[in-house]
PDB file of C-alpha atoms in Angstrom:
ATOM      1  CA  MET I  21      24.272  45.821  88.332  1.00 59.00           C
ATOM      2  CA  ILE I  22      23.073  48.512  86.254  1.00 66.00           C
ATOM      3  CA  LYS I  23      23.516  48.565  82.587  1.00 66.00           C
ATOM      4  CA  GLN I  24      24.810  51.676  81.121  1.00 65.00           C
ATOM      5  CA  LEU I  25      23.246  53.031  78.045  1.00 62.00           C
ATOM      6  CA  ASN I  26      25.418  54.252  75.286  1.00 59.00           C
ATOM      7  CA  LEU I  27      23.639  57.316  74.040  1.00 61.00           C
ATOM      8  CA  ASN I  28      26.283  58.363  71.609  1.00 64.00           C
ATOM      9  CA  PRO I  29      24.489  59.435  68.345  1.00 65.00           C
ATOM     10  CA  GLU I  30      27.043  57.651  66.169  1.00 70.00           C
ATOM     11  CA  VAL I  31      26.434  54.346  67.895  1.00 61.00           C
ATOM     12  CA  ILE I  32      22.672  54.857  67.696  1.00 61.00           C
ATOM     13  CA  ASN I  33      22.873  55.666  63.946  1.00 69.00           C
ATOM     14  CA  LYS I  34      25.109  52.675  63.342  1.00 73.00           C
ATOM     15  CA  SER I  35      22.727  50.415  65.248  1.00 71.00           C
ATOM     16  CA  LEU I  36      19.782  51.739  63.229  1.00 72.00           C
ATOM     17  CA  LYS I  37      21.635  51.217  59.956  1.00 77.00           C
ATOM     18  CA  VAL I  38      22.481  47.615  60.916  1.00 78.00           C
ATOM     19  CA  ASN I  39      18.840  46.969  61.827  1.00 81.00           C
ATOM     20  CA  ALA I  40      17.667  48.505  58.533  1.00 82.00           C
ATOM     21  CA  LEU I  41      20.223  46.438  56.610  1.00 84.00           C
ATOM     22  CA  ASP I  42      19.142  43.271  58.442  1.00 86.00           C
ATOM     23  CA  LYS I  43      15.515  44.054  57.604  1.00 90.00           C
ATOM     24  CA  LYS I  44      16.380  44.586  53.913  1.00 90.00           C
ATOM     25  CA  LEU I  45      18.393  41.342  53.819  1.00 91.00           C
ATOM     26  CA  LYS I  46      15.492  39.449  55.420  1.00 93.00           C
ATOM     27  CA  GLN I  47      13.099  40.973  52.863  1.00 94.00           C
ATOM     28  CA  ALA I  48      15.467  40.078  50.001  1.00 93.00           C
ATOM     29  CA  LEU I  49      15.794  36.528  51.336  1.00 94.00           C
ATOM     30  CA  VAL I  50      12.025  36.150  51.751  1.00 94.00           C
ATOM     31  CA  SER I  51      11.453  37.643  48.284  1.00 94.00           C
ATOM     32  CA  THR I  52      14.034  35.301  46.741  1.00 95.00           C
ATOM     33  CA  VAL I  53      12.501  32.282  48.486  1.00 95.00           C
ATOM     34  CA  LEU I  54       9.024  33.354  47.321  1.00 96.00           C
ATOM     35  CA  VAL I  55      10.217  33.863  43.729  1.00 95.00           C
ATOM     36  CA  VAL I  56      11.978  30.474  43.741  1.00 95.00           C
ATOM     37  CA  ALA I  57       8.859  28.849  45.228  1.00 95.00           C
ATOM     38  CA  LEU I  58       6.600  30.512  42.639  1.00 95.00           C
ATOM     39  CA  VAL I  59       8.922  29.516  39.777  1.00 95.00           C
ATOM     40  CA  SER I  60       9.063  25.957  41.163  1.00 94.00           C
ATOM     41  CA  VAL I  61       5.272  25.772  41.417  1.00 94.00           C
ATOM     42  CA  ALA I  62       4.942  27.169  37.888  1.00 94.00           C
ATOM     43  CA  ALA I  63       7.561  24.711  36.596  1.00 94.00           C
ATOM     44  CA  LEU I  64       5.776  21.863  38.381  1.00 95.00           C
ATOM     45  CA  GLY I  65       2.470  22.945  36.837  1.00 94.00           C
ATOM     46  CA  ILE I  66       4.032  23.141  33.377  1.00 95.00           C
ATOM     47  CA  ASN I  67       5.714  19.775  33.943  1.00 95.00           C
ATOM     48  CA  LEU I  68       2.399  18.171  34.969  1.00 95.00           C
ATOM     49  CA  PHE I  69       0.723  19.729  31.904  1.00 95.00           C
ATOM     50  CA  ILE I  70       3.470  18.380  29.637  1.00 95.00           C
ATOM     51  CA  ILE I  71       3.216  14.924  31.247  1.00 95.00           C
ATOM     52  CA  ALA I  72      -0.548  14.918  30.656  1.00 95.00           C
ATOM     53  CA  LYS I  73      -0.020  15.959  27.020  1.00 95.00           C
ATOM     54  CA  ILE I  74       2.603  13.227  26.573  1.00 94.00           C
ATOM     55  CA  LYS I  75       0.177  10.612  27.941  1.00 95.00           C
ATOM     56  CA  VAL I  76      -2.520  11.795  25.525  1.00 94.00           C
ATOM     57  CA  LEU I  77      -0.022  11.659  22.657  1.00 93.00           C
ATOM     58  CA  GLU I  78       1.130   8.175  23.714  1.00 93.00           C
ATOM     59  CA  ILE I  79      -2.476   6.960  23.703  1.00 92.00           C
ATOM     60  CA  SER I  80      -2.972   8.481  20.249  1.00 91.00           C
ATOM     61  CA  ALA I  81       0.301   6.961  19.041  1.00 90.00           C
ATOM     62  CA  ASN I  82      -0.734   3.535  20.355  1.00 91.00           C
ATOM     63  CA  LYS I  83      -4.076   3.821  18.568  1.00 91.00           C
ATOM     64  CA  TYR I  84      -2.219   4.884  15.412  1.00 91.00           C
ATOM     65  CA  ASP I  85       0.161   1.919  15.792  1.00 90.00           C
ATOM     66  CA  ASP I  86      -2.846  -0.390  16.159  1.00 90.00           C
ATOM     67  CA  VAL I  87      -4.340   1.082  12.987  1.00 90.00           C
ATOM     68  CA  ILE I  88      -1.016   0.630  11.170  1.00 92.00           C
ATOM     69  CA  GLN I  89      -0.780  -3.013  12.305  1.00 92.00           C
ATOM     70  CA  GLU I  90      -4.367  -3.662  11.219  1.00 93.00           C
ATOM     71  CA  ASN I  91      -3.632  -1.954   7.898  1.00 94.00           C
ATOM     72  CA  LYS I  92      -0.585  -4.199   7.397  1.00 94.00           C
ATOM     73  CA  LYS I  93      -2.721  -7.280   8.083  1.00 94.00           C
ATOM     74  CA  LEU I  94      -5.410  -6.086   5.679  1.00 94.00           C
ATOM     75  CA  THR I  95      -2.795  -5.244   3.031  1.00 94.00           C
ATOM     76  CA  ALA I  96      -1.297  -8.725   3.374  1.00 93.00           C
ATOM     77  CA  GLU I  97      -4.759 -10.294   3.076  1.00 93.00           C
ATOM     78  CA  THR I  98      -5.532  -8.112   0.051  1.00 93.00           C
ATOM     79  CA  ASN I  99      -2.258  -9.150  -1.586  1.00 94.00           C
ATOM     80  CA  LYS I 100      -3.084 -12.812  -0.916  1.00 92.00           C
ATOM     81  CA  MET I 101      -6.534 -12.350  -2.451  1.00 93.00           C
ATOM     82  CA  ASN I 102      -5.084 -10.553  -5.487  1.00 93.00           C
ATOM     83  CA  SER I 103      -2.546 -13.346  -5.910  1.00 91.00           C
ATOM     84  CA  PHE I 104      -5.312 -15.931  -5.634  1.00 89.00           C
ATOM     85  CA  ILE I 105      -7.419 -14.055  -8.201  1.00 90.00           C
ATOM     86  CA  SER I 106      -4.407 -13.862 -10.532  1.00 89.00           C
ATOM     87  CA  GLN I 107      -3.861 -17.606 -10.158  1.00 85.00           C
ATOM     88  CA  ILE I 108      -7.518 -18.274 -10.939  1.00 83.00           C
ATOM     89  CA  ASP I 109      -7.343 -16.002 -13.991  1.00 81.00           C
ATOM     90  CA  SER I 110      -4.165 -17.769 -15.082  1.00 76.00           C
ATOM     91  CA  ILE I 111      -5.808 -21.174 -14.671  1.00 71.00           C
ATOM     92  CA  LYS I 112      -8.858 -20.017 -16.627  1.00 72.00           C
ATOM     93  CA  SER I 113      -6.633 -18.654 -19.387  1.00 65.00           C
ATOM     94  CA  THR I 114      -4.496 -21.792 -19.470  1.00 59.00           C
ATOM     95  CA  LYS I 115      -7.559 -24.034 -19.436  1.00 60.00           C
ATOM     96  CA  THR I 116      -9.019 -22.166 -22.402  1.00 57.00           C
ATOM     97  CA  ASN I 117      -5.690 -22.355 -24.217  1.00 71.00           C
ATOM     98  CA  VAL I 118      -5.278 -26.056 -23.398  1.00 73.00           C
ATOM     99  CA  SER I 119      -8.686 -26.903 -24.822  1.00 78.00           C
ATOM    100  CA  LYS I 120      -7.939 -24.911 -27.992  1.00 82.00           C
ATOM    101  CA  ILE I 121      -4.595 -26.680 -28.409  1.00 82.00           C
ATOM    102  CA  LEU I 122      -6.108 -30.137 -27.836  1.00 83.00           C
ATOM    103  CA  LYS I 123      -8.930 -29.383 -30.265  1.00 86.00           C
ATOM    104  CA  GLU I 124      -6.420 -28.327 -32.949  1.00 86.00           C
ATOM    105  CA  VAL I 125      -4.169 -31.353 -32.327  1.00 86.00           C
ATOM    106  CA  SER I 126      -7.175 -33.701 -32.460  1.00 87.00           C
ATOM    107  CA  GLY I 127      -8.129 -32.248 -35.839  1.00 89.00           C
ATOM    108  CA  CYS I 128      -4.679 -33.141 -37.204  1.00 89.00           C
ATOM    109  CA  ILE I 129      -4.771 -36.839 -36.231  1.00 89.00           C
ATOM    110  CA  PRO I 130      -5.469 -39.164 -39.179  1.00 89.00           C
ATOM    111  CA  ASN I 131      -7.928 -42.068 -38.776  1.00 88.00           C
ATOM    112  CA  GLY I 132      -6.325 -44.921 -36.891  1.00 85.00           C
ATOM    113  CA  GLY I 133      -3.952 -42.719 -34.865  1.00 88.00           C
ATOM    114  CA  SER I 134      -4.249 -41.740 -31.201  1.00 88.00           C
ATOM    115  CA  ILE I 135      -2.532 -39.660 -28.543  1.00 87.00           C
ATOM    116  CA  ASP I 136      -1.291 -41.791 -25.647  1.00 88.00           C
ATOM    117  CA  SER I 137      -0.110 -38.902 -23.437  1.00 88.00           C
ATOM    118  CA  TYR I 138       0.581 -35.194 -23.667  1.00 86.00           C
ATOM    119  CA  ASN I 139       2.152 -32.344 -21.720  1.00 86.00           C
ATOM    120  CA  ILE I 140       1.368 -28.695 -22.471  1.00 80.00           C
ATOM    121  CA  ASP I 141       4.039 -26.163 -21.500  1.00 78.00           C
ATOM    122  CA  ASP I 142       2.506 -22.725 -20.677  1.00 71.00           C
ATOM    123  CA  GLY I 143       0.321 -22.877 -23.770  1.00 67.00           C
ATOM    124  CA  LYS I 144       3.410 -22.389 -25.957  1.00 77.00           C
ATOM    125  CA  SER I 145       4.215 -25.973 -26.861  1.00 82.00           C
ATOM    126  CA  ILE I 146       2.830 -29.465 -26.497  1.00 85.00           C
ATOM    127  CA  LYS I 147       4.815 -32.672 -26.135  1.00 88.00           C
ATOM    128  CA  LEU I 148       2.897 -35.802 -26.947  1.00 88.00           C
ATOM    129  CA  SER I 149       3.219 -39.491 -27.555  1.00 89.00           C
ATOM    130  CA  TYR I 150       1.393 -40.480 -30.766  1.00 87.00           C
ATOM    131  CA  SER I 151       0.662 -44.074 -31.762  1.00 90.00           C
ATOM    132  CA  THR I 152      -0.668 -45.554 -34.983  1.00 90.00           C
ATOM    133  CA  LYS I 153      -0.721 -48.855 -36.858  1.00 90.00           C
ATOM    134  CA  GLU I 154       0.612 -47.349 -40.102  1.00 88.00           C
ATOM    135  CA  TYR I 155       3.941 -45.537 -40.465  1.00 87.00           C
ATOM    136  CA  ASP I 156       2.398 -43.246 -43.111  1.00 89.00           C
ATOM    137  CA  ASP I 157      -0.035 -41.921 -40.492  1.00 88.00           C
ATOM    138  CA  ILE I 158       2.935 -40.333 -38.702  1.00 88.00           C
ATOM    139  CA  THR I 159       3.889 -38.358 -41.820  1.00 88.00           C
ATOM    140  CA  LYS I 160       0.210 -37.463 -42.432  1.00 90.00           C
ATOM    141  CA  PHE I 161      -0.017 -36.195 -38.845  1.00 89.00           C
ATOM    142  CA  MET I 162       3.131 -34.084 -39.333  1.00 88.00           C
ATOM    143  CA  LYS I 163       1.790 -32.672 -42.607  1.00 90.00           C
ATOM    144  CA  ASN I 164      -1.594 -31.832 -41.031  1.00 90.00           C
ATOM    145  CA  VAL I 165       0.142 -29.993 -38.167  1.00 88.00           C
ATOM    146  CA  GLU I 166       2.361 -28.048 -40.573  1.00 89.00           C
ATOM    147  CA  ASP I 167      -0.667 -27.063 -42.690  1.00 90.00           C
ATOM    148  CA  THR I 168      -2.506 -25.378 -39.786  1.00 88.00           C
ATOM    149  CA  ASP I 169      -1.923 -21.747 -38.848  1.00 86.00           C
ATOM    150  CA  PHE I 170      -2.427 -22.606 -35.197  1.00 86.00           C
ATOM    151  CA  PHE I 171       0.954 -24.342 -34.875  1.00 85.00           C
ATOM    152  CA  GLU I 172       4.348 -22.935 -35.756  1.00 86.00           C
ATOM    153  CA  SER I 173       6.473 -26.078 -36.011  1.00 85.00           C
ATOM    154  CA  ILE I 174       6.586 -29.807 -35.275  1.00 86.00           C
ATOM    155  CA  ASN I 175       9.619 -31.847 -34.237  1.00 86.00           C
ATOM    156  CA  ILE I 176       9.703 -35.606 -33.902  1.00 86.00           C
ATOM    157  CA  SER I 177      12.267 -36.704 -31.339  1.00 86.00           C
ATOM    158  CA  SER I 178      11.783 -40.461 -31.789  1.00 87.00           C
ATOM    159  CA  ILE I 179       9.833 -43.094 -33.702  1.00 88.00           C
ATOM    160  CA  SER I 180       9.682 -46.683 -32.519  1.00 89.00           C
ATOM    161  CA  SER I 181       7.823 -49.782 -33.622  1.00 88.00           C
ATOM    162  CA  ASP I 182       6.314 -52.655 -31.701  1.00 86.00           C
ATOM    163  CA  SER I 183       3.799 -55.418 -32.368  1.00 87.00           C
ATOM    164  CA  ASN I 184       0.879 -52.952 -32.190  1.00 84.00           C
ATOM    165  CA  GLY I 185       2.314 -50.475 -34.695  1.00 88.00           C
ATOM    166  CA  PHE I 186       4.395 -47.337 -34.398  1.00 88.00           C
ATOM    167  CA  LYS I 187       4.916 -44.723 -31.678  1.00 89.00           C
ATOM    168  CA  ALA I 188       6.277 -41.238 -32.180  1.00 86.00           C
ATOM    169  CA  SER I 189       7.386 -38.713 -29.548  1.00 85.00           C
ATOM    170  CA  VAL I 190       6.473 -35.292 -30.900  1.00 85.00           C
ATOM    171  CA  GLU I 191       6.936 -31.671 -29.801  1.00 84.00           C
ATOM    172  CA  ILE I 192       4.673 -29.107 -31.435  1.00 84.00           C
ATOM    173  CA  GLU I 193       5.225 -25.370 -30.974  1.00 82.00           C
ATOM    174  CA  VAL I 194       2.073 -23.248 -30.804  1.00 79.00           C
ATOM    175  CA  SER I 195       2.024 -20.110 -32.938  1.00 71.00           C
ATOM    176  CA  SER I 196       2.673 -16.993 -30.813  1.00 55.00           C
ATOM    177  CA  LYS I 197      -0.581 -15.360 -31.962  1.00 54.00           C
ATOM    178  CA  ASN I 198      -2.570 -18.416 -30.784  1.00 51.00           C
ATOM    179  CA  GLY I 199      -0.593 -19.129 -27.622  1.00 47.00           C
ATOM    180  CA  GLU I 200      -1.460 -15.731 -26.094  1.00 48.00           C
ATOM    181  CA  GLU I 201      -5.219 -15.781 -26.634  1.00 42.00           C
TER     182      GLU I 201
END
């Protein structure tokens, strides 16, 4: 069998147009695929760059967090040390005040009297138990305390007697100008 050729110019032109259109569509498809591939490669490259930057930033953030944690520890230690120093200063101040108070109280005790026990409250007052053989020594002690500028007031909460003499429970308030030295 022999194939017959259709040599009609319209059919030939139509066939050429279809071939040209197919070629253009193939080129458009290839171009689109290439553009999509290039954009994908570029996006992948940018994504990898961003991931690398994020890792660097995470490392920096972790180092910064470590520094912050170390700073918190050091701040806590510094606060402890400052508190300890304040306590030492307070003890030194109280010790100085206590010795001044005891020295002043001792100077007020008449011969024959003695302090059995005492309790100093923040350097502002002293509670003590005073004993003597003579009742008059209690009034002399009160008068001596009242005559000093170091003390503000004296209150006797109780006086008792036994075979050894008399005992008085006394509270003495330290003058504000002397209690803060």
